[in-house]
Amino acid sequence: MKKETSSEEVTAANEAPASTTRRRFLGSGLAASAGAVVAGSSAATALATAAESAGDEVLEIPASNKILGRGVVTVPYGLPSKFEADVVRRNVEWLTPDRAASISFTPLQDLHGIITPGGLHFERYHAGAVDIDPATHKLAIHGLVEKPLLLTVEDLRRLPSHTAIHFLECPANGAMEWRGVQMDSVQFTHGMISCSEWTGVKLSTIMEMVGVKPESTWFYAEGADGSALQRSIPLPGAKDQFGKPLPEFDQNEIHKDVMIAYAQNGEALRPENGYPIRLIVPGCEANMSIKYLRRIKFTTKPLVTYQETRHYTDTTDDGRIRQFTLVNEANSVVTFPCPDKHLTTPGYYEIRGLAWTGRGKVAHVDVSTDGGKNWKEAKLVQPVMNKCLTKFTFDWDWDGKEHIIMSRVTDETGYVQPTLKQLREARGLNSLYHKNSIQAWRVLATGEVENVQLPTV
Amino acid sequence: MSNSPLSKSIKTLLTGLIPAVALASAVSCAGTSGEQDKKSESEDTPKITGVGTPIKESQLAKWDISVFFDGDNLPPGKGTLTEGEEIYQAQCAMCHGEFGESVRGYPKMLGGSMEEYIETAKHNENNVAIRGINNHWGHAPTLWDYIHRAMPFFAPQSLTVDQAYSVTGYVLYLAEVTDGSVEEIDADFIKSVKMPAADLYYTDTRPDVHNKRCMKDCYSGEPEIVAKQIKGNVSVGDVDK
């Protein structure tokens, strides 16, 4: 019997990381009591299981101790454990008419650090993902420059490299929650954000190479996919189409961190994220970080593209439309507990979450467990970096009663994340984009967690 | 250097005979495109020369199709409303609707009136679904640019310049921005069209919300708590996108 099990294991292992033996083992009550309580199972069941296992049972040797495992390169490009099959990007079918002009969400509830694995980075397409051969791809840099240049991917890889960890956030992150509670899942309320280590060439390096003329006050970038997406990015002196200057920060700070990336988390970009090269405009709405980048042109005015007039502009309740709302203001969310990750038994829990700001670094995160009446400062997990996700933790002894948990970030400019009430008062209910208000989760006595809003405080 | 210095030195390392430093140098020799340590900027940092190919603007004629809000870079050419209708009904109506009313959730060409849009915004009635070309676009040349570069969705950049003039003219008419009295559509016509929403746009005024970092007794009494009405991960019905 033992022999059979082990050969079955090895055979299965050679095909894929599958093992029926392990599944049987983990299916036992013993494993469940060890904390493998999946989201969705009620806390009552969990409590019962925990009580059962408190006997005198002598633990058996795990089956995995008694087999030979898989050899090297059985899986040449490593994949997550099959027990993590639930950790995937998800989309919301009713949100968009077509998957090629749609969005998927990062499963924040299952991520433990600030880096989003490449395969879980949220996707946003305007004409689907394309496969572009880096050997033939070209990037043109032209317009108000001394020396227009055509660069290949190989050229870019020769240049002084720049590596930095930055988040990318779709300005529609949270959009579905402006009018009320819709999504009982942190993946859907906040999953339009991901964070990666990007490697590439700084825009400033390229600007020096082509000799950008001083009269340039904008540049625009364009992609090589079917949407040929294009966005205008301000430089010092940038004015809008009416001649009004852009905010100081937008004119002077945004461009400094801009880069052309060819790598993400140490490997080539993923096709979903713009392979072979993309623009990264740190801190700004991710739509500006043009994927499949093929052209940059320096100009004296913005294009005012489709994405800068019909979308990614914010309807305010004075009946007007706010444009060039480029920076993602400070935001935070508790990722544990959350509607996707319930509590089991009363006692100690580490509350965890993520905070970020497009205007630099996170300075403080405060956590409330009483619906925002009282707050205590959370610990920031180092490193805390510029325009990057910051993880925070907060020690909590759950008394088994109902609580409303919230997090609130303050960034280094002193900006404090607003309440939903403040945001609605300032902008109304039709704004859609840039919803960065404090998120509330209600922990029920059963340990279940639900999405709630506190519209009056 | 031989072809497999990396695998060879890993083998040696695995048997515990060579220090990690040697492995590191073997890795860079193997050309795995490892990042070079950033040298601090100094006088003798070499200038970047010999990278990239100089190119003339004229070589980018087919690439540089971007049209500015004011119509700069609109190419020469012309179309007609009649041809625009033919193209639209054959290549666009299946998604955007025969009258621009939208089919299966694709974007509308004709949204609610400008008045309806402004009133709903002011009274916080959901106006996401009534957005369209007639109430949420600042400049007609942007519309030409977008149709020319991205539509029809299934075959982007398949329209000729003349066809793009024709169908943009027709879409403006469908969206009730123009009255259809001008048959010939060219750059001058597109530039002359004033979009109804043109004056509604204003550039970012954020931060517009100023919260305070209150730590204790931040409010009194019991707050109203709104939870989801429908269980499950996603509710249905009237939804903001």
XYZ file of C-alpha atoms in Angstrom:
698
model
C 0.000 0.000 0.000
C 2.744 2.388 0.943
C 4.649 1.578 -2.218
C 1.587 2.173 -4.379
C 0.940 5.540 -2.828
C 4.425 6.741 -3.434
C 4.589 5.633 -7.071
C 1.186 7.178 -7.694
C 2.539 10.392 -6.233
C 5.597 10.459 -8.472
C 3.641 9.651 -11.614
C 1.103 12.340 -10.907
C 3.852 14.745 -10.013
C 5.497 14.350 -13.371
C 2.380 15.517 -15.122
C 1.569 18.491 -12.954
C 1.752 19.560 -9.336
C -1.154 17.273 -8.495
C -1.324 14.755 -5.703
C -4.399 12.827 -4.729
C -2.615 11.559 -1.637
C -2.196 15.066 -0.293
C -5.733 15.982 -1.037
C -6.960 13.021 1.035
C -4.680 14.027 3.857
C -5.720 17.639 3.949
C -9.357 16.629 3.733
C -9.149 15.097 7.179
C -10.584 16.869 10.200
C -7.119 17.181 11.666
C -5.893 19.456 8.897
C -8.985 21.607 9.060
C -8.439 22.156 12.747
C -4.916 23.325 12.008
C -6.402 26.524 10.703
C -7.175 25.712 7.097
C -10.600 27.278 7.332
C -11.641 28.552 3.967
C -13.627 31.670 3.374
C -17.307 30.919 3.176
C -17.414 28.164 5.804
C -19.260 29.489 8.796
C -17.436 30.411 11.964
C -19.742 28.094 13.895
C -18.350 25.055 12.030
C -14.853 26.299 12.614
C -15.410 26.619 16.335
C -16.859 23.105 16.508
C -13.873 21.646 14.632
C -11.425 23.407 16.906
C -13.181 21.984 19.973
C -13.134 18.404 18.590
C -9.408 18.350 18.029
C -8.628 19.322 21.600
C -8.542 15.646 22.703
C -5.629 13.301 23.314
C -5.284 12.098 19.746
C -1.751 11.051 18.819
C -0.750 12.741 15.593
C -0.006 10.463 12.659
C 3.031 10.967 10.459
C 1.939 12.976 7.405
C 1.784 10.985 4.169
C 4.104 13.522 2.539
C 6.888 12.284 4.827
C 6.617 8.874 3.257
C 6.910 9.578 -0.429
C 9.420 10.778 -2.942
C 8.544 14.202 -4.305
C 8.861 15.726 -7.744
C 12.234 16.201 -9.384
C 13.671 19.470 -10.609
C 12.126 21.030 -13.729
C 9.021 18.872 -13.476
C 7.467 22.317 -13.647
C 10.044 24.366 -15.590
C 8.279 27.636 -14.815
C 7.080 27.259 -11.252
C 3.391 27.535 -10.435
C 1.570 28.151 -7.171
C 0.492 25.175 -5.083
C -2.713 23.583 -6.275
C -4.163 24.473 -2.892
C -3.905 28.104 -3.916
C -6.121 27.611 -6.965
C -8.541 30.216 -5.601
C -5.938 32.942 -5.755
C -6.709 34.357 -9.171
C -7.660 37.572 -10.933
C -11.407 37.904 -11.256
C -13.647 40.073 -13.345
C -17.204 41.290 -12.905
C -19.158 40.166 -15.946
C -21.858 42.825 -15.831
C -19.389 45.683 -15.598
C -18.321 45.853 -19.239
C -19.841 44.561 -22.482
C -16.656 43.014 -23.796
C -13.668 41.297 -22.156
C -11.312 43.040 -24.566
C -12.339 46.399 -23.112
C -12.573 45.415 -19.500
C -10.857 45.020 -16.152
C -9.888 42.218 -13.795
C -9.105 42.581 -10.110
C -6.120 41.541 -8.003
C -6.959 39.169 -5.100
C -5.658 41.467 -2.340
C -7.191 39.165 0.283
C -4.628 36.470 -0.524
C -1.496 38.567 -0.884
C 0.892 38.964 2.007
C 3.339 41.625 0.996
C 3.603 44.726 -1.126
C 4.625 42.957 -4.336
C 1.917 41.653 -6.620
C 3.019 38.466 -8.397
C 3.113 39.038 -12.161
C 0.239 36.695 -12.888
C -2.034 38.456 -10.404
C -1.465 42.053 -11.520
C -4.873 43.509 -12.380
C -5.598 43.750 -16.103
C -7.170 46.656 -17.935
C -7.552 46.542 -21.676
C -9.121 48.839 -24.208
C -8.597 46.403 -27.073
C -7.326 43.223 -25.428
C -3.809 41.958 -24.718
C -1.468 41.493 -27.663
C 1.747 39.530 -28.204
C 4.521 41.725 -29.533
C 7.890 40.372 -30.660
C 10.604 42.380 -28.882
C 12.931 41.755 -31.812
C 10.782 43.877 -34.131
C 9.250 46.325 -31.655
C 10.375 49.937 -31.951
C 9.961 53.017 -29.801
C 10.043 56.438 -31.464
C 10.991 59.525 -29.431
C 10.274 62.716 -31.351
C 8.543 66.084 -31.458
C 10.267 69.028 -29.783
C 13.663 67.355 -29.568
C 17.080 68.037 -31.082
C 17.595 64.487 -32.229
C 14.584 62.217 -32.811
C 15.470 58.599 -32.072
C 14.193 55.137 -32.795
C 15.001 52.700 -29.993
C 14.742 48.934 -29.997
C 14.149 46.897 -26.863
C 17.791 45.857 -27.060
C 18.815 49.534 -27.166
C 16.799 50.205 -24.030
C 18.445 47.300 -22.235
C 21.865 48.809 -22.965
C 21.064 52.071 -21.234
C 21.615 52.928 -17.558
C 18.892 50.992 -15.788
C 16.530 52.202 -13.132
C 14.687 49.952 -10.693
C 11.916 51.062 -8.367
C 8.865 49.569 -6.704
C 5.675 51.436 -7.551
C 1.972 50.741 -7.408
C -0.307 51.095 -10.389
C -3.910 51.931 -9.572
C -6.801 52.290 -11.964
C -8.670 55.520 -11.183
C -11.880 53.463 -11.192
C -10.703 51.528 -8.123
C -13.683 51.615 -5.757
C -15.971 53.166 -8.364
C -18.712 50.641 -7.781
C -19.053 51.837 -4.183
C -19.786 55.555 -4.718
C -23.529 55.181 -4.380
C -23.711 52.353 -1.903
C -22.380 48.973 -0.908
C -22.178 46.639 -3.858
C -19.269 44.275 -3.470
C -18.740 41.986 -0.487
C -15.111 41.422 -1.382
C -11.896 43.394 -1.015
C -10.867 41.997 -4.392
C -13.719 43.936 -5.977
C -13.742 47.014 -3.747
C -9.976 47.654 -3.989
C -8.398 45.136 -6.375
C -7.712 47.582 -9.204
C -4.325 48.150 -7.617
C -1.096 46.187 -7.923
C 2.495 46.908 -7.040
C 5.637 45.677 -8.771
C 9.328 46.200 -8.955
C 9.809 47.832 -12.345
C 13.114 47.933 -14.188
C 13.799 50.002 -17.233
C 15.151 53.368 -18.297
C 14.272 56.667 -16.698
C 12.536 59.140 -18.952
C 15.138 61.715 -17.904
C 17.864 59.541 -19.467
C 15.954 59.424 -22.747
C 15.185 63.156 -22.572
C 18.871 63.870 -22.292
C 19.703 61.579 -25.209
C 17.252 63.229 -27.612
C 17.793 66.755 -26.297
C 14.290 67.844 -25.371
C 13.753 71.498 -26.256
C 12.958 73.845 -23.380
C 9.618 74.883 -24.897
C 8.232 71.370 -24.334
C 5.575 71.529 -21.642
C 3.914 68.177 -22.283
C 4.656 64.855 -23.839
C 2.293 62.164 -24.897
C 2.770 58.410 -25.070
C 1.045 55.960 -27.394
C 0.684 52.165 -27.371
C 1.093 49.558 -30.094
C -2.114 47.615 -29.365
C -5.478 47.878 -31.104
C -6.606 50.740 -28.889
C -3.401 52.686 -29.680
C -4.060 54.210 -26.265
C -2.562 57.635 -25.799
C -2.188 59.911 -22.795
C -0.729 63.374 -22.260
C 1.729 63.820 -19.384
C 2.656 67.258 -18.013
C 6.143 68.741 -17.810
C 7.125 72.000 -16.082
C 5.076 74.844 -17.545
C 2.153 72.590 -18.572
C -1.123 74.388 -19.242
C -4.491 72.871 -20.077
C -6.413 73.458 -23.320
C -7.860 76.657 -21.846
C -4.431 78.049 -20.980
C -4.738 77.363 -17.263
C -1.611 75.960 -15.548
C -1.737 72.450 -14.144
C -1.224 72.082 -10.368
C 2.373 72.606 -9.208
C 2.810 68.968 -8.248
C 1.625 67.756 -11.643
C 3.907 70.144 -13.509
C 7.021 69.571 -11.460
C 6.901 66.182 -9.779
C 5.095 63.615 -11.912
C 7.637 63.395 -14.729
C 10.613 62.936 -12.405
C 9.750 59.316 -11.620
C 8.554 58.365 -15.108
C 10.292 55.385 -16.677
C 10.101 53.045 -19.627
C 9.966 49.569 -18.117
C 10.939 46.281 -19.701
C 10.908 44.221 -16.529
C 8.427 43.551 -13.757
C 9.426 41.774 -10.557
C 12.742 40.760 -12.045
C 11.470 39.138 -15.235
C 10.251 40.518 -18.526
C 6.905 42.331 -18.381
C 3.879 40.078 -18.747
C 1.885 40.459 -21.994
C -1.095 41.562 -19.897
C 1.040 44.363 -18.515
C 2.507 45.664 -21.744
C 5.263 43.323 -22.960
C 7.798 44.150 -24.268
C 7.856 47.735 -22.915
C 5.494 50.086 -21.167
C 5.523 53.529 -19.666
C 5.315 53.753 -15.884
C 3.985 57.034 -14.517
C 4.314 56.434 -10.764
C 1.605 57.801 -8.489
C -0.766 58.607 -11.325
C -3.866 56.876 -12.613
C -2.614 53.708 -14.260
C -4.239 54.518 -17.592
C -1.320 56.908 -18.152
C 1.227 54.099 -17.879
C 0.831 53.245 -21.561
C 1.366 49.564 -22.321
C 3.031 48.234 -25.497
C 4.688 51.660 -25.709
C 5.754 52.589 -29.235
C 5.904 56.387 -29.354
C 6.633 59.399 -27.168
C 6.227 62.900 -28.566
C 7.226 66.142 -26.857
C 4.772 68.997 -27.400
C 3.572 72.357 -26.109
C 0.013 71.266 -25.353
C -1.976 68.217 -24.256
C -3.785 66.085 -26.825
C -6.959 65.830 -24.693
C -7.590 62.274 -25.805
C -10.700 60.085 -25.525
C -9.313 58.927 -22.173
C -8.875 62.538 -21.066
C -12.353 63.769 -21.897
C -14.930 60.952 -21.979
C -13.295 58.786 -19.330
C -11.018 59.438 -16.364
C -12.658 62.795 -15.848
C -14.738 63.313 -12.751
C -18.314 64.569 -12.784
C -18.783 66.924 -9.846
C -22.131 67.941 -8.393
C -21.939 71.467 -9.743
C -22.688 69.898 -13.132
C -19.138 70.379 -14.360
C -16.454 67.847 -15.294
C -13.049 67.860 -13.624
C -10.219 66.865 -15.959
C -6.534 65.945 -15.614
C -7.176 64.448 -12.189
C -3.935 62.580 -12.658
C -2.608 61.823 -9.185
C -4.031 58.983 -7.095
C -4.555 60.529 -3.671
C -3.773 58.634 -0.448
C -5.830 55.524 0.153
C -5.749 52.451 2.391
C -7.694 49.279 3.079
C -7.682 46.491 5.635
C -7.026 43.240 3.771
C -7.394 41.025 6.856
C -9.985 40.583 8.134
C -12.143 41.356 5.122
C -15.293 39.941 3.531
C -13.150 37.325 1.801
C -11.297 36.307 4.992
C -13.405 35.683 8.061
C -12.401 35.277 11.690
C -12.764 31.976 13.527
C -12.323 31.892 17.295
C -12.046 34.906 19.597
C -8.536 35.884 20.636
C -5.515 37.389 18.974
C -5.517 38.538 15.361
C -3.091 40.673 13.435
C -5.123 43.173 11.437
C -3.289 43.846 8.175
C -3.683 46.118 5.252
C -2.183 48.252 2.549
C -1.770 52.013 2.254
C -0.485 54.163 -0.586
C -0.313 57.672 -1.968
C 0.506 59.125 -5.360
C 2.081 62.158 -3.704
C 5.083 60.399 -2.172
C 5.309 58.286 0.950
C 2.862 57.044 3.530
C 3.474 58.776 6.883
C 0.950 57.132 9.237
C -1.810 54.591 9.178
C -4.399 54.566 11.950
C -6.802 51.714 12.640
C -10.185 51.873 14.318
C -12.152 48.873 15.577
C -15.166 50.899 16.720
C -16.446 52.434 13.508
C -14.093 55.393 13.522
C -14.793 56.837 16.963
C -11.331 56.044 18.256
C -8.150 55.350 16.359
C -4.721 53.924 17.161
C -1.615 54.119 15.044
C -0.724 50.942 13.161
C 2.827 49.674 12.549
C 4.243 50.340 9.108
C 6.149 47.393 7.678
C 9.478 48.558 6.258
C 10.456 49.593 3.716
C 8.126 52.538 3.211
C 8.801 53.791 -0.323
C 7.837 56.536 -2.708
C 4.578 55.901 -4.628
C 4.620 52.332 -3.424
C 2.268 50.099 -1.453
C 3.026 50.170 2.274
C 1.916 47.278 4.437
C 0.608 47.980 7.922
C -0.185 45.731 10.869
C -2.199 46.207 14.044
C -2.407 43.847 17.036
C -5.969 43.023 18.006
C -7.609 40.875 20.639
C -11.043 40.024 19.289
C -13.641 39.672 22.049
C -16.026 37.748 19.781
C -18.396 40.713 19.501
C -19.436 42.846 16.562
C -16.886 45.480 15.471
C -16.441 47.896 12.612
C -12.855 47.946 11.406
C -11.343 50.777 9.376
C -7.959 52.099 8.327
C -6.992 55.701 7.577
C -3.752 56.811 5.972
C -1.946 60.144 6.281
C 0.700 60.832 3.661
C 3.902 62.824 3.896
C 2.179 65.942 2.548
C -0.141 65.832 5.595
C -3.144 64.770 3.519
C -5.504 62.580 5.552
C -7.618 59.963 3.778
C -11.206 61.287 3.716
C -14.394 59.715 4.988
C -17.055 58.661 2.487
C -19.239 61.490 3.777
C -16.553 64.101 3.094
C -15.888 62.744 -0.375
C -19.576 62.715 -1.286
C -20.051 66.221 0.100
C -17.167 67.521 -1.992
C -17.957 65.731 -5.244
C -21.464 64.312 -5.209
C -22.436 60.824 -6.285
C -21.560 60.818 -9.987
C -17.812 61.242 -9.736
C -16.950 57.551 -10.376
C -13.195 57.920 -10.333
C -10.635 58.440 -7.576
C -12.762 57.138 -4.724
C -10.228 56.967 -1.885
C -12.506 57.164 1.139
C -12.044 55.158 4.333
C -13.339 51.586 3.939
C -15.347 49.985 6.725
C -15.679 46.242 7.339
C -18.177 44.917 9.890
C -16.982 41.877 11.823
C -20.049 39.968 13.040
C -20.147 37.874 16.226
C -20.056 34.790 13.989
C -16.675 35.893 12.637
C -18.113 36.706 9.231
C -17.058 40.037 7.763
C -19.169 42.269 5.557
C -18.712 45.461 3.602
C -20.546 48.395 5.180
C -20.686 52.152 4.705
C -21.133 54.798 7.380
C -22.602 57.628 5.319
C -23.251 60.023 8.195
C -19.911 60.236 10.003
C 34.455 31.606 -21.564
C 32.794 28.269 -22.279
C 29.123 28.003 -23.086
C 28.027 26.756 -19.714
C 30.010 28.477 -17.004
C 26.877 28.987 -14.957
C 25.754 25.410 -14.693
C 29.294 24.298 -14.093
C 29.849 26.672 -11.207
C 26.477 25.863 -9.680
C 27.571 22.239 -9.673
C 30.756 23.211 -7.905
C 28.901 25.370 -5.453
C 26.433 22.651 -4.682
C 29.240 20.391 -3.633
C 30.322 23.142 -1.294
C 33.692 23.899 -2.842
C 33.503 27.482 -4.091
C 32.336 30.623 -2.310
C 29.274 32.623 -3.321
C 31.379 35.447 -4.780
C 32.591 33.134 -7.498
C 29.034 32.165 -8.303
C 28.011 35.801 -8.584
C 30.739 36.515 -11.085
C 29.886 33.373 -13.000
C 26.306 34.603 -13.255
C 27.260 37.895 -14.817
C 29.684 36.134 -17.187
C 26.862 33.913 -18.307
C 25.126 37.011 -19.628
C 21.895 36.616 -17.693
C 21.414 40.382 -18.094
C 21.949 40.969 -14.412
C 21.739 44.594 -13.361
C 25.088 46.282 -13.049
C 25.537 48.122 -9.812
C 24.730 51.773 -10.369
C 27.966 53.702 -10.501
C 27.744 57.049 -8.842
C 27.508 59.909 -11.309
C 30.927 61.456 -11.751
C 32.988 63.470 -14.195
C 34.236 60.398 -15.985
C 30.804 58.755 -16.449
C 30.760 58.190 -20.197
C 28.190 60.104 -22.269
C 25.536 57.940 -23.845
C 26.484 57.589 -27.478
C 25.807 55.054 -30.168
C 22.475 53.869 -28.788
C 19.370 54.088 -30.984
C 18.889 55.124 -34.587
C 18.352 58.752 -35.602
C 15.027 59.145 -37.362
C 13.337 61.904 -39.380
C 9.832 63.146 -38.594
C 8.848 62.256 -42.166
C 9.590 58.591 -41.449
C 6.955 58.705 -38.718
C 4.197 59.997 -40.998
C 2.110 56.803 -40.676
C 2.657 56.589 -36.930
C 2.016 60.190 -35.975
C -1.752 60.195 -36.399
C -2.558 61.864 -33.090
C -4.913 64.800 -33.388
C -4.903 67.567 -30.778
C -8.094 68.922 -29.164
C -7.936 71.988 -31.427
C -7.681 69.918 -34.597
C -3.923 70.224 -35.036
C -2.648 67.321 -37.129
C -6.017 66.514 -38.696
C -4.938 65.142 -42.091
C -6.166 66.460 -45.434
C -9.140 64.558 -46.790
C -12.913 64.642 -46.876
C -15.953 62.493 -46.574
C -19.704 62.760 -46.740
C -22.611 62.222 -44.369
C -24.134 59.761 -46.820
C -21.036 57.579 -46.849
C -20.830 57.985 -43.053
C -24.300 56.532 -42.647
C -23.405 53.530 -44.832
C -20.232 52.823 -42.895
C -21.898 53.335 -39.540
C -24.834 51.048 -40.271
C -22.503 48.344 -41.661
C -19.630 48.495 -39.179
C -20.764 50.277 -36.033
C -24.502 49.861 -35.469
C -24.208 46.249 -34.256
C -22.571 47.571 -31.084
C -23.539 51.210 -30.828
C -27.116 50.847 -32.105
C -28.862 51.920 -35.277
C -29.645 55.293 -33.720
C -26.563 55.447 -31.493
C -28.614 54.194 -28.556
C -26.192 51.308 -27.775
C -26.669 47.560 -28.036
C -25.709 44.942 -25.396
C -24.116 47.521 -23.120
C -21.651 49.024 -25.627
C -21.184 52.781 -25.323
C -23.955 55.093 -26.451
C -23.328 57.652 -29.169
C -26.396 59.658 -28.151
C -26.590 60.261 -24.405
C -29.065 62.293 -22.411
C -29.381 65.975 -23.254
C -26.846 68.421 -21.852
C -29.572 69.805 -19.578
C -30.481 66.343 -18.297
C -26.822 65.589 -17.655
C -26.243 68.777 -15.660
C -29.475 68.497 -13.695
C -28.859 64.871 -12.722
C -25.315 65.733 -11.675
C -26.534 68.610 -9.528
C -29.200 66.458 -7.883
C -26.960 63.424 -7.504
C -29.174 61.214 -9.637
C -27.158 58.492 -11.316
C -26.140 59.833 -14.721
C -23.480 57.316 -15.652
C -25.806 55.505 -18.027
C -26.826 58.635 -19.941
C -23.291 59.746 -20.785
C -22.601 60.057 -24.474
C -20.920 62.075 -27.163
C -23.385 64.920 -26.771
C -22.697 65.482 -23.085
C -19.276 64.150 -22.138
C -16.788 65.057 -24.866
C -14.910 68.343 -24.949
C -13.696 68.520 -28.552
C -14.849 67.128 -31.916
C -11.275 66.519 -33.229
C -10.818 64.089 -30.313
C -13.765 62.119 -31.655
C -12.206 61.991 -35.122
C -8.911 60.861 -33.622
C -10.532 58.129 -31.543
C -12.683 56.691 -34.324
C -9.758 56.790 -36.741
C -7.370 55.013 -34.352
C -9.587 52.603 -32.446
C -12.843 51.863 -34.273
C -14.450 49.663 -35.453
C -13.525 47.731 -32.328
C -12.934 44.464 -34.224
C -10.689 46.089 -36.853
C -8.939 49.180 -35.522
C -7.135 51.441 -38.013
C -9.014 49.892 -40.931
C -10.866 53.105 -41.840
C -9.234 55.369 -44.418
C -8.839 59.045 -43.574
C -11.795 59.917 -45.817
C -13.939 57.199 -44.254
C -13.002 58.487 -40.796
C -14.254 61.954 -41.819
C -17.478 60.450 -43.140
C -18.286 58.324 -40.123
C -17.216 60.966 -37.566
C -19.527 63.408 -39.297
C -22.331 60.882 -39.118
C -21.682 60.043 -35.444
C -21.817 63.774 -34.581
C -25.168 63.921 -36.368
C -26.479 60.760 -34.635
C -25.429 62.230 -31.304
C -27.425 65.361 -32.162
C -24.354 67.556 -31.899
C -24.805 68.685 -35.526
C -28.042 69.026 -37.486
C -27.010 67.151 -40.637
C -27.234 70.190 -42.882
C -23.587 69.943 -43.972
C -22.956 66.997 -46.310
C -19.215 67.376 -46.814
C -17.094 66.560 -43.798
C -13.468 67.712 -43.654
C -10.945 69.064 -41.155
C -12.445 72.567 -41.201
C -15.894 71.204 -40.485
C -14.661 69.024 -37.591
C -12.768 72.002 -36.134
C -15.854 74.208 -36.404
C -18.051 71.897 -34.322
C -18.399 73.019 -30.721
C -19.167 70.113 -28.412
C -22.036 70.808 -25.979
C -19.837 69.901 -22.966
C -16.810 71.961 -24.079
C -17.179 74.592 -21.365
C -17.900 72.163 -18.535
C -14.314 70.990 -18.185
C -11.972 72.357 -15.544
C -8.536 71.157 -14.514
C -7.830 69.339 -11.262
C -8.521 71.319 -8.103
C -7.692 68.551 -5.653
C -7.010 68.154 -2.791
C -10.638 69.179 -2.359
C -11.261 67.219 0.844
C -9.501 68.046 4.106
C -9.924 65.376 6.740
C -8.283 65.695 10.151
C -6.304 63.027 11.929
C -8.644 62.703 14.884
C -7.606 59.933 17.308
C -10.190 60.001 20.160
C -13.946 60.481 20.472
C -14.189 61.551 16.852
C -17.980 61.588 16.904
C -20.742 60.812 19.348
C -23.869 58.700 19.064
C -24.504 55.683 16.883
C -23.669 56.061 13.213
C -25.967 54.905 10.449
C -24.609 51.672 9.014
C -25.481 50.666 5.477
C -24.793 47.087 4.442
C -25.389 45.342 1.178
C -28.983 44.518 0.390
C -28.270 41.442 -1.695
C -26.034 38.624 -0.461
C -23.175 37.255 -2.517
C -20.220 39.000 -4.001
C -22.035 41.064 -6.543
C -25.372 42.769 -6.534
C -27.440 43.331 -9.618
C -29.353 46.203 -11.099
C -28.511 49.812 -11.641
C -24.778 49.848 -11.457
C -22.058 52.474 -11.687
C -19.211 51.587 -13.965
